[in-house]
Amino acid sequence: MKRITTILAILLSASVCLASGWNDFSLDIGDGYNVFRANSMDVCIGRADGSLILYPRDHDEVGPVVRYIVTPDYILTKNLGRTPRNLFEGDTFQDVDPSQEYFFIIAKANDEVHGPFSADEFSERPEIANLGELDWQIPKNPNFWLPIFGSLMFLAIATPILAIKFLWITIPVIVGLILLIQHIRKKRKKKIQPRIG
């Protein structure tokens, strides 16, 4: 039994290291193109061989691809912006900035990237004017269950660790639950006891 517990602990610990990867994906959008998600900031357009065509960090203040359209000749993307996080001195991380929107047009003939455009500049492009109403698609993980499983696995590992780390919260919660259960049991016993007389 001890050996099984040790093996499970090692496997679960290793799975936590992969937790962020469970939310990453490669989505086939046809004609040999993919949407790649490496993290919440790096959502890119690339080829099925792994080469990137539109990498948002190659453009100032441009963040992840949040919408796309595939036509016979073009791939259109809507990207959010990015902004410095500045949580502490020397913080180099960036956050997604939903107040900014950027648009790109990728020509399938030569994988040439045009943009970033503002919404007005994008809508005035001749490639866009000929399309009529735009039907934007949201890039979603094609594997529905993997992110859910990863999140549940992470919670299963993190909960006991946090419970131990924050004993000053855990102990009162446990004592409160025990008292609540005892109170409910006493009420049930009183209801079950037959009335005499």
Coordinates of C-alpha atoms in Angstrom, one line a residue:
M1 CA 0.0 0.0 0.0
K2 CA 2.8 2.4 0.9
R3 CA 4.5 1.7 -2.5
I4 CA 1.2 2.5 -4.4
T5 CA 0.8 5.7 -2.4
T6 CA 4.4 6.8 -3.2
I7 CA 3.9 6.1 -7.0
L8 CA 0.7 8.0 -7.0
A9 CA 2.3 11.0 -5.3
I10 CA 5.2 11.0 -7.8
L11 CA 2.8 10.8 -10.8
L12 CA 0.5 13.6 -9.4
S13 CA 3.5 15.8 -8.6
A14 CA 4.8 15.4 -12.1
S15 CA 1.4 16.2 -13.6
V16 CA 1.3 19.5 -11.8
C17 CA 4.3 20.6 -13.8
L18 CA 2.3 20.1 -16.9
A19 CA -0.8 21.9 -15.7
S20 CA -0.3 25.0 -17.8
G21 CA 0.3 22.8 -20.9
W22 CA -3.1 21.3 -20.6
N23 CA -4.6 24.6 -21.7
D24 CA -2.3 24.9 -24.7
F25 CA -3.3 23.6 -28.1
S26 CA -2.8 23.4 -31.9
L27 CA -6.1 23.9 -33.8
D28 CA -6.2 22.9 -37.5
I29 CA -8.0 25.7 -39.4
G30 CA -7.5 24.2 -42.9
D31 CA -5.2 24.4 -45.8
G32 CA -2.2 23.5 -43.7
Y33 CA -2.6 26.3 -41.2
N34 CA -3.0 26.2 -37.4
V35 CA -3.8 28.4 -34.5
F36 CA -1.1 27.7 -31.8
R37 CA -1.6 28.5 -28.2
A38 CA 1.5 28.4 -26.1
N39 CA 0.1 30.4 -23.2
S40 CA -2.5 33.1 -22.7
M41 CA -0.3 35.8 -24.4
D42 CA 1.2 33.7 -27.2
V43 CA -1.7 32.7 -29.5
C44 CA -0.3 32.6 -33.0
I45 CA -1.0 31.6 -36.6
G46 CA 1.3 29.1 -38.1
R47 CA 1.8 26.1 -40.4
A48 CA 1.1 22.5 -39.5
D49 CA 4.9 21.9 -39.5
G50 CA 5.2 24.2 -36.4
S51 CA 6.6 27.3 -38.2
L52 CA 4.9 30.6 -37.1
I53 CA 3.5 33.1 -39.6
L54 CA 1.9 35.6 -37.3
Y55 CA 3.6 35.8 -33.9
P56 CA 2.0 38.7 -32.0
R57 CA 5.2 39.6 -30.1
D58 CA 6.9 40.6 -33.4
H59 CA 4.6 43.6 -33.3
D60 CA 4.6 46.4 -30.7
E61 CA 1.7 46.2 -28.2
V62 CA 0.0 43.3 -30.1
G63 CA -1.3 40.5 -28.0
P64 CA -3.0 37.1 -28.7
V65 CA -5.2 36.1 -31.6
V66 CA -8.7 36.0 -30.2
R67 CA -10.7 35.7 -33.4
Y68 CA -10.0 34.4 -36.9
I69 CA -11.6 33.9 -40.3
V70 CA -10.3 31.6 -43.1
T71 CA -11.2 32.4 -46.7
P72 CA -9.9 30.8 -49.8
D73 CA -7.2 33.5 -50.2
Y74 CA -6.6 34.9 -46.7
I75 CA -6.5 34.3 -43.0
L76 CA -7.9 37.3 -41.0
T77 CA -7.2 37.7 -37.3
K78 CA -8.4 40.0 -34.6
N79 CA -5.8 40.4 -31.8
L80 CA -6.0 42.0 -28.4
G81 CA -3.3 44.3 -27.1
R82 CA -0.7 43.7 -24.5
T83 CA 0.6 46.0 -21.7
P84 CA 3.3 45.8 -19.1
R85 CA 2.2 44.2 -15.8
N86 CA 4.4 46.2 -13.4
L87 CA 3.5 44.3 -10.2
F88 CA 7.0 45.0 -8.8
E89 CA 10.2 46.7 -9.8
G90 CA 11.9 44.9 -12.7
D91 CA 8.6 43.0 -13.7
T92 CA 9.1 42.1 -17.4
F93 CA 5.8 40.1 -17.7
Q94 CA 2.9 41.5 -19.8
D95 CA -0.8 41.2 -19.5
V96 CA -3.5 41.0 -22.2
D97 CA -5.1 44.4 -22.8
P98 CA -8.7 43.9 -24.0
S99 CA -9.1 47.7 -24.5
Q100 CA -6.9 47.5 -27.6
E101 CA -7.7 45.6 -30.8
Y102 CA -5.5 44.9 -33.8
F103 CA -6.3 43.2 -37.1
F104 CA -4.1 41.3 -39.5
I105 CA -4.5 39.9 -43.0
I106 CA -2.3 36.9 -44.0
A107 CA -2.1 36.2 -47.8
K108 CA -2.1 32.4 -48.3
A109 CA -0.3 32.8 -51.6
N110 CA 3.0 33.7 -49.9
D111 CA 2.2 33.8 -46.2
E112 CA 2.8 37.5 -46.2
V113 CA 1.4 39.3 -43.1
H114 CA -0.3 42.7 -43.5
G115 CA -1.0 44.8 -40.4
P116 CA -1.5 45.6 -37.7
F117 CA -4.5 47.6 -38.7
S118 CA -7.0 49.5 -36.6
A119 CA -10.7 48.4 -36.9
D120 CA -11.3 51.3 -39.4
E121 CA -8.2 50.6 -41.5
F122 CA -9.1 46.9 -41.6
S123 CA -12.6 47.4 -42.7
E124 CA -11.4 49.8 -45.5
R125 CA -9.1 47.2 -47.0
P126 CA -10.3 45.9 -50.4
E127 CA -9.8 42.3 -49.3
I128 CA -12.3 42.9 -46.5
A129 CA -14.8 45.0 -48.4
N130 CA -15.4 42.1 -50.8
L131 CA -16.2 39.6 -48.1
G132 CA -19.4 41.2 -46.8
E133 CA -20.4 40.3 -43.2
L134 CA -17.5 38.8 -41.3
D135 CA -18.1 35.6 -39.4
W136 CA -15.3 35.5 -36.8
Q137 CA -14.4 32.2 -35.2
I138 CA -13.1 31.8 -31.7
P139 CA -9.9 29.7 -31.4
K140 CA -10.9 26.8 -29.0
N141 CA -8.9 23.8 -27.8
P142 CA -10.0 20.8 -30.0
N143 CA -9.5 18.6 -26.9
F144 CA -12.4 19.5 -24.6
W145 CA -11.5 17.1 -21.8
L146 CA -7.8 17.7 -21.4
P147 CA -8.0 21.2 -19.9
I148 CA -10.8 20.1 -17.5
F149 CA -8.8 17.1 -16.4
G150 CA -5.7 19.2 -15.9
S151 CA -7.5 21.8 -13.8
L152 CA -9.1 19.1 -11.6
M153 CA -5.7 17.4 -11.2
F154 CA -4.1 20.7 -10.2
L155 CA -6.8 21.4 -7.6
A156 CA -6.5 17.9 -6.2
I157 CA -2.8 18.5 -5.6
A158 CA -3.0 22.2 -4.6
T159 CA -5.9 21.9 -2.0
P160 CA -4.0 19.7 0.5
I161 CA -0.9 21.8 0.1
L162 CA -2.8 25.0 0.8
A163 CA -4.6 23.4 3.7
I164 CA -1.3 22.6 5.3
K165 CA 0.2 25.9 4.5
F166 CA -2.7 27.9 5.9
L167 CA -3.5 25.9 9.0
W168 CA -4.7 29.0 10.7
I169 CA -7.6 29.0 8.3
T170 CA -7.9 25.2 7.8
I171 CA -8.2 24.3 11.5
P172 CA -11.2 26.6 12.3
V173 CA -12.9 25.5 9.1
I174 CA -12.5 21.8 10.0
V175 CA -13.6 22.4 13.6
G176 CA -16.6 24.4 12.3
L177 CA -17.6 21.6 9.9
I178 CA -17.3 19.0 12.7
L179 CA -19.6 21.1 15.0
L180 CA -22.1 21.6 12.1
I181 CA -22.2 17.9 11.4
Q182 CA -22.7 17.1 15.1
H183 CA -25.5 19.7 15.3
I184 CA -27.3 18.3 12.3
R185 CA -27.0 14.7 13.7
K186 CA -28.5 15.8 17.1
K187 CA -31.4 17.4 15.3
R188 CA -32.0 14.2 13.3
K189 CA -31.9 12.1 16.4
K190 CA -34.5 14.2 18.1
K191 CA -36.8 13.9 15.1
I192 CA -36.3 10.1 15.0
Q193 CA -36.9 9.5 18.7
P194 CA -40.5 8.3 19.3
R195 CA -42.7 10.5 21.5
I196 CA -43.7 8.8 24.8
G197 CA -47.2 9.4 26.3

